[in-house]
Tab-separated table of C-alpha atoms in Angstrom:
chain	number	residue	atom	x	y	z
A	717	MET	CA	8.530	9.078	-12.530
A	718	SER	CA	5.304	8.063	-12.227
A	719	ALA	CA	5.815	5.321	-10.079
A	720	ASP	CA	2.764	4.243	-7.719
A	721	HIS	CA	3.611	5.428	-4.472
A	722	SER	CA	0.712	4.064	-2.916
A	723	ARG	CA	2.503	0.617	-2.082
A	724	ASP	CA	5.723	0.372	-0.140
A	725	PRO	CA	8.823	-0.786	-2.543
A	726	CYS	CA	9.190	-4.547	-3.150
A	727	PRO	CA	10.927	-6.414	-0.987
A	728	ILE	CA	9.488	-4.872	2.233
A	729	VAL	CA	5.772	-4.840	0.861
A	730	ILE	CA	5.486	-8.639	1.068
A	731	LEU	CA	5.431	-8.201	5.018
A	732	ASN	CA	2.820	-5.771	4.451
A	733	ASP	CA	0.716	-7.707	2.562
A	734	PHE	CA	1.194	-10.676	4.540
A	735	GLY	CA	-0.297	-8.725	7.660
A	736	GLY	CA	-2.757	-6.976	5.829
A	737	ALA	CA	-4.453	-10.008	4.122
A	738	PHE	CA	-3.866	-12.308	7.883
A	739	ALA	CA	-6.049	-9.140	9.493
A	740	MET	CA	-8.543	-9.320	6.964
A	741	GLY	CA	-9.213	-13.228	6.969
A	742	ALA	CA	-8.973	-13.042	10.646
A	743	ILE	CA	-11.488	-10.355	11.266
A	744	GLY	CA	-13.711	-11.906	8.693
A	745	GLY	CA	-13.185	-15.149	10.134
A	746	VAL	CA	-14.347	-13.958	13.321
A	747	VAL	CA	-17.341	-12.731	11.963
A	748	TRP	CA	-18.033	-15.696	9.615
A	749	HIS	CA	-17.607	-18.516	12.108
A	750	GLY	CA	-19.021	-16.400	15.129
A	751	ILE	CA	-22.523	-16.366	13.010
A	752	LYS	CA	-22.138	-19.493	11.335
A	753	GLY	CA	-21.292	-21.232	14.715
A	754	PHE	CA	-24.071	-19.379	16.317
A	755	ARG	CA	-26.682	-20.630	13.978
A	756	ASN	CA	-25.324	-24.434	14.059
A	757	SER	CA	-25.518	-24.784	17.638
A	758	PRO	CA	-28.492	-26.089	19.691
A	759	MET	CA	-30.354	-23.756	21.467
A	760	GLY	CA	-28.943	-22.905	24.789
A	761	GLU	CA	-25.575	-23.369	23.772
A	762	ARG	CA	-25.309	-21.029	20.861
A	763	ARG	CA	-23.034	-18.050	22.318
A	764	LEU	CA	-20.477	-21.136	23.677
A	765	GLY	CA	-20.651	-22.878	19.920
A	766	SER	CA	-20.273	-19.309	18.555
A	767	LEU	CA	-17.015	-18.891	20.728
A	768	ASN	CA	-15.816	-22.162	20.049
A	769	ALA	CA	-16.174	-21.882	16.276
A	770	ILE	CA	-14.286	-18.795	16.297
A	771	LYS	CA	-11.575	-20.132	18.274
A	772	ALA	CA	-11.251	-23.129	15.987
A	773	ARG	CA	-11.623	-21.485	12.580
A	774	ALA	CA	-10.857	-17.760	12.656
A	775	PRO	CA	-6.899	-18.237	12.696
A	776	VAL	CA	-6.826	-21.195	10.317
A	777	LEU	CA	-8.970	-18.462	8.064
A	778	GLY	CA	-6.645	-15.535	8.866
A	779	GLY	CA	-3.467	-18.179	8.318
A	780	ASN	CA	-5.095	-19.317	4.678
A	781	PHE	CA	-5.927	-15.257	3.404
A	782	GLY	CA	-2.120	-14.550	5.156
A	783	VAL	CA	-0.435	-17.294	2.980
A	784	TRP	CA	-2.188	-16.340	-0.099
A	785	GLY	CA	-1.515	-12.483	0.111
A	786	GLY	CA	2.073	-13.091	1.219
A	787	LEU	CA	2.862	-15.725	-1.729
A	788	PHE	CA	0.819	-13.341	-4.406
A	789	SER	CA	3.065	-10.462	-3.088
A	790	THR	CA	6.158	-12.488	-3.502
A	791	PHE	CA	5.337	-13.710	-7.041
A	792	ASP	CA	4.400	-10.217	-7.963
A	793	CYS	CA	7.495	-8.783	-6.497
A	794	SER	CA	9.626	-11.353	-8.600
A	795	VAL	CA	7.922	-10.729	-11.804
A	796	LYS	CA	8.098	-7.291	-11.556
A	797	ALA	CA	11.846	-7.663	-10.830
A	798	ILE	CA	12.112	-9.904	-14.096
A	799	ARG	CA	9.873	-8.125	-16.416
A	800	LYS	CA	11.261	-4.783	-15.264
A	801	ARG	CA	8.134	-2.732	-15.697
A	802	GLU	CA	4.777	-2.238	-13.766
A	803	ASP	CA	1.934	-3.210	-15.460
A	804	PRO	CA	-1.542	-5.276	-14.890
A	805	TRP	CA	0.357	-8.340	-16.337
A	806	ASN	CA	2.566	-8.562	-13.129
A	807	ALA	CA	-0.776	-9.101	-10.870
A	808	ILE	CA	-2.036	-11.744	-13.401
A	809	ILE	CA	1.079	-13.795	-13.683
A	810	GLY	CA	1.578	-13.557	-10.250
A	811	GLY	CA	-1.970	-14.895	-9.326
A	812	PHE	CA	-1.073	-17.704	-12.003
A	813	PHE	CA	1.749	-19.036	-9.904
A	814	THR	CA	0.160	-18.669	-6.800
A	815	GLY	CA	-2.974	-20.445	-7.656
A	816	GLY	CA	-0.460	-23.129	-9.029
A	817	ALA	CA	1.638	-22.918	-5.760
A	818	LEU	CA	-1.362	-23.401	-3.083
A	819	ALA	CA	-2.187	-26.549	-5.135
A	820	ILE	CA	0.783	-28.856	-5.855
A	821	ARG	CA	0.042	-31.455	-3.320
A	822	GLY	CA	-3.072	-32.324	-5.393
A	823	GLY	CA	-1.816	-33.418	-8.481
A	824	TRP	CA	-0.813	-32.124	-12.042
A	825	LYS	CA	-4.312	-31.532	-13.268
A	826	HIS	CA	-5.518	-29.629	-10.143
A	827	THR	CA	-2.487	-27.402	-9.980
A	828	ARG	CA	-3.216	-25.998	-13.268
A	829	ASN	CA	-6.874	-25.620	-12.960
A	830	SER	CA	-6.112	-23.788	-9.791
A	831	ALA	CA	-3.381	-21.427	-11.631
A	832	ILE	CA	-5.842	-20.691	-14.304
A	833	THR	CA	-8.561	-19.843	-11.843
A	834	CYS	CA	-6.473	-17.465	-9.575
A	835	ALA	CA	-5.313	-16.026	-12.686
A	836	CYS	CA	-8.079	-14.968	-14.142
A	837	LEU	CA	-9.628	-13.845	-10.809
A	838	LEU	CA	-6.943	-11.616	-10.803
A	839	GLY	CA	-7.566	-10.226	-14.223
A	840	VAL	CA	-10.858	-9.700	-13.416
A	841	ILE	CA	-9.859	-7.707	-10.521
A	842	GLU	CA	-7.204	-5.821	-12.158
A	843	GLY	CA	-9.833	-4.939	-15.092
A	844	VAL	CA	-11.889	-3.460	-12.460
A	845	GLY	CA	-9.056	-1.561	-10.730
A	846	LEU	CA	-8.077	-0.202	-14.286
A	847	MET	CA	-11.882	0.968	-14.800
A	848	PHE	CA	-11.712	2.663	-11.706
A	849	GLN	CA	-8.745	4.419	-12.545
A	850	ARG	CA	-10.102	5.513	-15.769
A	851	TYR	CA	-13.102	6.973	-14.322
A	852	ALA	CA	-11.251	8.680	-11.677
A	853	ALA	CA	-8.965	10.222	-14.194
A	854	TRP	CA	-12.136	11.445	-16.300
A	855	GLN	CA	-13.390	13.227	-13.289
A	856	ALA	CA	-10.539	15.061	-12.636
A	857	LYS	CA	-9.902	16.331	-16.200
A	858	PRO	CA	-8.318	19.293	-16.281
A	859	MET	CA	-10.668	22.142	-17.464
A	860	ALA	CA	-9.020	25.510	-19.044
A	861	PRO	CA	-9.902	28.671	-16.746
A	862	PRO	CA	-12.745	30.863	-18.265
A	863	LEU	CA	-11.138	33.774	-19.998
A	864	PRO	CA	-12.221	37.400	-19.234
A	865	GLU	CA	-14.454	39.182	-21.957
A	866	GLY	CA	-12.601	40.570	-25.203
A	867	VAL	CA	-9.813	38.127	-25.124
A	868	ALA	CA	-9.386	35.653	-27.731
A	869	PRO	CA	-7.877	32.208	-26.585
A	870	GLN	CA	-4.211	32.168	-27.403
A	871	GLN	CA	-2.739	29.045	-28.736
A	872	ALA	CA	-0.037	27.298	-26.996
A	873	GLN	CA	3.201	28.543	-27.584
A	874	PRO	CA	6.697	26.795	-28.062
A	875	LEU	CA	8.928	27.620	-25.208
A	876	GLN	CA	11.643	29.841	-26.239
A	877	ALA	CA	14.883	28.729	-25.208
B	1209	MET	CA	14.512	29.158	-16.098
B	1210	ALA	CA	13.061	31.358	-13.397
B	1211	SER	CA	13.336	34.454	-15.923
B	1212	MET	CA	12.021	32.344	-18.661
B	1213	LEU	CA	8.878	31.955	-16.544
B	1214	SER	CA	8.616	35.651	-15.780
B	1215	ASP	CA	8.832	36.785	-19.318
B	1216	ASN	CA	6.012	34.421	-20.584
B	1217	GLY	CA	3.983	35.368	-17.489
B	1218	SER	CA	4.441	39.026	-18.040
B	1219	GLU	CA	3.457	38.669	-21.773
B	1220	THR	CA	0.069	37.200	-20.840
B	1221	PHE	CA	-0.256	39.847	-17.837
B	1222	ASP	CA	0.134	42.839	-20.313
B	1223	ARG	CA	-2.448	41.286	-22.682
B	1224	VAL	CA	-5.044	40.818	-20.143
B	1225	SER	CA	-4.626	43.617	-17.043
B	1226	ASN	CA	-2.115	45.562	-18.645
B	1227	HIS	CA	-0.093	45.889	-15.776
B	1228	ASN	CA	2.470	43.519	-13.750
B	1229	GLU	CA	4.102	45.187	-10.826
B	1230	ILE	CA	5.381	41.895	-9.635
B	1231	ASP	CA	8.910	41.158	-10.157
B	1232	THR	CA	8.822	37.541	-10.902
B	1233	SER	CA	12.363	36.663	-10.595
B	1234	LYS	CA	12.360	37.458	-6.973
B	1235	LEU	CA	9.652	34.726	-6.043
B	1236	THR	CA	10.433	31.620	-4.565
B	1237	ASN	CA	9.010	29.117	-6.746
B	1238	ILE	CA	9.885	25.294	-7.697
B	1239	ALA	CA	12.818	26.095	-9.776
B	1240	SER	CA	14.335	27.960	-6.713
B	1241	ILE	CA	13.694	25.129	-4.064
B	1242	LEU	CA	14.967	22.295	-6.627
B	1243	THR	CA	18.304	24.385	-7.556
B	1244	THR	CA	19.202	24.941	-3.862
B	1245	PRO	CA	22.697	23.533	-3.334
B	1246	GLY	CA	22.827	20.346	-1.297
B	1247	PHE	CA	19.153	19.597	-1.931
B	1248	ASP	CA	18.579	15.857	-1.686
B	1249	SER	CA	15.059	14.686	-2.961
B	1250	SER	CA	15.557	11.267	-1.240
B	1251	ARG	CA	15.388	12.714	2.145
B	1252	LEU	CA	11.641	13.355	1.449
B	1253	HIS	CA	10.492	9.754	1.953
B	1254	PRO	CA	12.670	7.098	3.203
B	1255	LEU	CA	11.255	4.585	1.385
B	1256	ALA	CA	10.033	5.810	-1.857
B	1257	GLY	CA	12.750	5.515	-4.155
B	1258	LEU	CA	12.771	9.275	-4.719
B	1259	GLU	CA	16.475	9.351	-6.289
B	1260	LYS	CA	14.449	7.793	-9.413
B	1261	GLY	CA	12.420	11.090	-10.132
B	1262	VAL	CA	9.847	12.498	-7.944
B	1263	GLU	CA	6.084	12.992	-8.322
B	1264	TYR	CA	5.857	16.095	-5.664
B	1265	MET	CA	1.849	16.070	-5.567
B	1266	ASP	CA	1.859	12.280	-4.035
B	1267	LEU	CA	4.009	13.117	-0.930
B	1268	GLU	CA	1.360	14.780	0.881
B	1269	ASP	CA	-0.421	11.057	1.267
B	1270	GLU	CA	2.661	9.312	2.877
B	1271	GLN	CA	4.298	11.413	5.375
B	1272	LEU	CA	5.704	9.368	8.244
B	1273	SER	CA	3.678	9.369	11.278
B	1274	THR	CA	5.022	12.329	13.507
B	1275	MET	CA	3.747	10.889	16.987
B	1276	GLU	CA	6.323	10.938	19.837
B	1277	GLY	CA	8.449	7.877	19.676
B	1278	SER	CA	6.230	6.059	16.941
B	1279	GLN	CA	9.247	5.246	14.495
B	1280	GLY	CA	10.382	1.949	14.672
B	1281	LEU	CA	13.001	-0.727	12.968
B	1282	ILE	CA	10.404	-0.038	9.533
B	1283	PRO	CA	9.411	3.628	8.661
B	1284	SER	CA	5.705	3.761	9.380
B	1285	ARG	CA	2.730	5.990	8.454
B	1286	GLY	CA	0.454	5.405	11.170
B	1287	TRP	CA	-1.389	2.518	12.749
B	1288	SER	CA	-2.484	0.489	9.659
B	1289	ASP	CA	1.218	0.272	8.524
B	1290	ASP	CA	2.306	-0.857	12.304
B	1291	LEU	CA	-0.694	-3.289	12.142
B	1292	CYS	CA	0.209	-4.886	8.830
B	1293	TYR	CA	4.006	-5.025	9.184
B	1294	GLY	CA	4.103	-6.055	12.711
B	1295	THR	CA	1.216	-9.071	12.338
B	1296	GLY	CA	2.828	-9.999	9.111
B	1297	ALA	CA	6.584	-10.278	10.851
B	1298	VAL	CA	5.099	-12.197	13.819
B	1299	TYR	CA	3.042	-14.546	11.664
B	1300	LEU	CA	6.068	-15.087	9.352
B	1301	LEU	CA	8.498	-15.767	12.501
B	1302	GLY	CA	5.650	-18.348	14.221
B	1303	LEU	CA	5.443	-20.229	10.704
B	1304	GLY	CA	9.024	-20.457	10.609
B	1305	ILE	CA	9.296	-21.383	14.174
B	1306	GLY	CA	6.599	-23.855	14.191
B	1307	GLY	CA	7.385	-25.184	10.720
B	1308	PHE	CA	11.079	-26.117	11.744
B	1309	SER	CA	9.898	-27.645	14.579
B	1310	GLY	CA	7.190	-29.745	12.578
B	1311	PHE	CA	10.367	-30.644	10.192
B	1312	ILE	CA	12.456	-31.865	13.101
B	1313	GLN	CA	9.259	-34.116	14.309
B	1314	GLY	CA	8.508	-35.310	10.868
B	1315	VAL	CA	11.992	-36.504	10.703
B	1316	LYS	CA	11.760	-38.444	13.669
B	1317	ALA	CA	8.321	-39.791	12.515
B	1318	ILE	CA	9.571	-41.619	9.440
B	1319	PRO	CA	8.998	-45.157	9.560
B	1320	PRO	CA	11.931	-47.340	8.705
B	1321	ASN	CA	12.725	-48.426	5.153
B	1322	ALA	CA	10.148	-45.487	3.647
B	1323	SER	CA	10.298	-44.801	0.149
B	1324	GLY	CA	11.435	-41.334	-0.737
B	1325	ARG	CA	8.019	-40.234	-1.459
B	1326	LEU	CA	6.651	-41.331	1.931
B	1327	GLN	CA	9.297	-39.713	3.660
B	1328	LEU	CA	8.704	-36.674	1.793
B	1329	ASN	CA	4.826	-36.602	2.795
B	1330	THR	CA	5.648	-37.601	6.243
B	1331	ILE	CA	7.784	-34.650	6.937
B	1332	LEU	CA	5.422	-32.122	4.904
B	1333	ASN	CA	2.558	-33.281	6.869
B	1334	SER	CA	3.932	-32.760	10.029
B	1335	VAL	CA	5.544	-29.421	8.757
B	1336	THR	CA	2.052	-28.352	7.616
B	1337	LYS	CA	0.548	-29.465	10.896
B	1338	ARG	CA	2.558	-27.389	13.435
B	1339	GLY	CA	3.861	-24.476	11.382
B	1340	PRO	CA	0.319	-23.150	10.558
B	1341	PHE	CA	-0.619	-23.626	14.115
B	1342	MET	CA	2.003	-21.870	15.659
B	1343	GLY	CA	1.794	-18.886	12.887
B	1344	ASN	CA	-1.901	-18.481	13.333
B	1345	SER	CA	-1.884	-18.427	16.952
B	1346	ALA	CA	1.214	-15.795	16.759
B	1347	GLY	CA	-0.677	-13.872	14.391
B	1348	ILE	CA	-3.763	-13.343	16.405
B	1349	LEU	CA	-1.528	-12.260	19.407
B	1350	ALA	CA	-0.065	-9.983	16.945
B	1351	LEU	CA	-3.228	-8.613	15.770
B	1352	GLY	CA	-4.659	-8.157	18.788
B	1353	TYR	CA	-1.683	-6.519	20.245
B	1354	ASN	CA	-1.254	-3.972	17.366
B	1355	ILE	CA	-4.918	-3.014	17.488
B	1356	ILE	CA	-4.796	-2.666	21.576
B	1357	ASN	CA	-1.315	-0.857	21.289
B	1358	SER	CA	-2.325	1.574	18.569
B	1359	SER	CA	-5.618	2.485	20.466
B	1360	ILE	CA	-3.718	2.940	23.683
B	1361	ASP	CA	-1.181	5.426	21.373
B	1362	GLY	CA	-3.888	7.140	19.682
B	1363	PHE	CA	-5.499	7.835	23.120
B	1364	ARG	CA	-2.433	8.946	24.708
B	1365	GLY	CA	-0.952	10.727	21.517
B	1366	LYS	CA	2.449	9.162	22.287
B	1367	HIS	CA	4.354	5.542	21.833
B	1368	ASP	CA	6.360	4.380	24.742
B	1369	VAL	CA	7.103	1.031	26.597
B	1370	ALA	CA	4.538	1.037	29.356
B	1371	GLY	CA	1.688	1.253	27.074
B	1372	SER	CA	3.339	-1.555	24.924
B	1373	VAL	CA	3.137	-3.604	28.139
B	1374	ILE	CA	-0.195	-2.799	29.191
B	1375	ALA	CA	-1.388	-3.892	25.461
B	1376	GLY	CA	0.437	-6.875	26.029
B	1377	GLY	CA	-1.222	-8.012	29.172
B	1378	LEU	CA	-4.629	-7.160	27.446
B	1379	THR	CA	-3.914	-9.004	24.363
B	1380	GLY	CA	-2.674	-12.244	26.882
B	1381	ALA	CA	-5.580	-11.961	28.829
B	1382	LEU	CA	-7.992	-11.817	25.738
B	1383	PHE	CA	-6.303	-14.609	24.151
B	1384	ARG	CA	-7.141	-17.103	26.989
B	1385	SER	CA	-10.164	-15.315	27.951
B	1386	SER	CA	-12.251	-18.452	27.583
B	1387	ARG	CA	-10.206	-20.586	29.848
B	1388	GLY	CA	-10.742	-18.947	33.213
B	1389	PRO	CA	-8.846	-16.464	35.194
B	1390	LYS	CA	-5.733	-18.530	35.994
B	1391	GLN	CA	-4.901	-19.221	32.442
B	1392	MET	CA	-5.704	-15.632	31.703
B	1393	ALA	CA	-3.299	-14.240	34.301
B	1394	TYR	CA	-0.713	-16.496	33.009
B	1395	ALA	CA	-1.224	-15.838	29.213
B	1396	SER	CA	-1.674	-11.834	30.299
B	1397	GLY	CA	1.848	-12.102	32.355
B	1398	ILE	CA	3.616	-13.779	29.487
B	1399	VAL	CA	2.676	-11.767	26.501
B	1400	ALA	CA	3.226	-8.759	28.365
B	1401	GLY	CA	6.613	-9.720	29.448
B	1402	VAL	CA	7.029	-10.417	25.548
B	1403	ALA	CA	5.901	-7.209	24.596
B	1404	GLY	CA	7.964	-5.193	27.272
B	1405	LEU	CA	11.136	-6.968	26.138
B	1406	TRP	CA	10.371	-5.987	22.591
B	1407	SER	CA	9.875	-2.436	23.121
B	1408	GLY	CA	12.941	-2.397	25.488
B	1409	MET	CA	14.902	-3.889	22.861
B	1410	LYS	CA	14.044	-1.792	19.859
B	1411	ASP	CA	14.739	1.380	22.035
B	1412	LYS	CA	17.988	0.064	22.562
B	1413	ILE	CA	19.023	-0.623	18.890
B	1414	LEU	CA	17.380	2.156	17.873
B	1415	GLU	CA	19.323	4.832	20.126
């Protein structure tokens, strides 16, 4: 009943996450590589250098972010389907598999380290998210309305059938 | 259930204000809406899985976009949904096509008498060279197209084929803007054509 309605349902949300992550990576890449290319070019060629760096690097960064986000979303949905419940462990396990999947070509040790790192990172993100949720719930704590004078507060009565 | 509510209500009211003239059994409340025959909670929001029970207070945030003509193949809540789904779908398509063409190239490029591992590596190398390149370019085009299209639609207040074609033209021009006017014109034409085709097809399919 209290399912999370802020994200779309599972299979289709993978597309959403892919696109969103790609957009973030691409726009971030434009800013980052624009500044980096600008600063690393000789005087007189700075704007051109910046533009070249953007054209070469920003799509790659977008693609990397997009693949990461899409893979994470896929694993997250799979873990949810297998465990049949929604809690932060889904994200952490999904992160473990994502980190591992992205590092497979580098050998067994690298895969293992990458998987553990990614899971820890996601654990931190989920922890921060949980803290925010609890803070927001505390802020929105329901308060009893002020009673008029001369009335004692009643105890809650059981509903009569 | 309505009468139970009204009984408790009149009790507390009597204690506090001594007078309750409202006949609460005739009021429309949530109970009377929910028990209307033919009420189908899954029509309130198409994607949210409402047949599993519903949190009515959350529904305010997820109304589908009501702009004229804006609903496409996937129900969307506005420009950020269009952006994410569109970019994601096009990027994956580009990745798939590029990866497939890389696969074919890789298969052709395997040196004779290669071991299994070498074959795998050759194929993987050429897939990961071609696939992401095409995917990235397609994704950037889709990103630009969606941003410009949503801006045009927001400006005009409606969504139709002409806006999509103009958005496609601008995106193509921007994409090749550093290569000179002739390249810009070609790219502009191609992307505008594809955008127009897509919009036209979408309208046909959704009719």
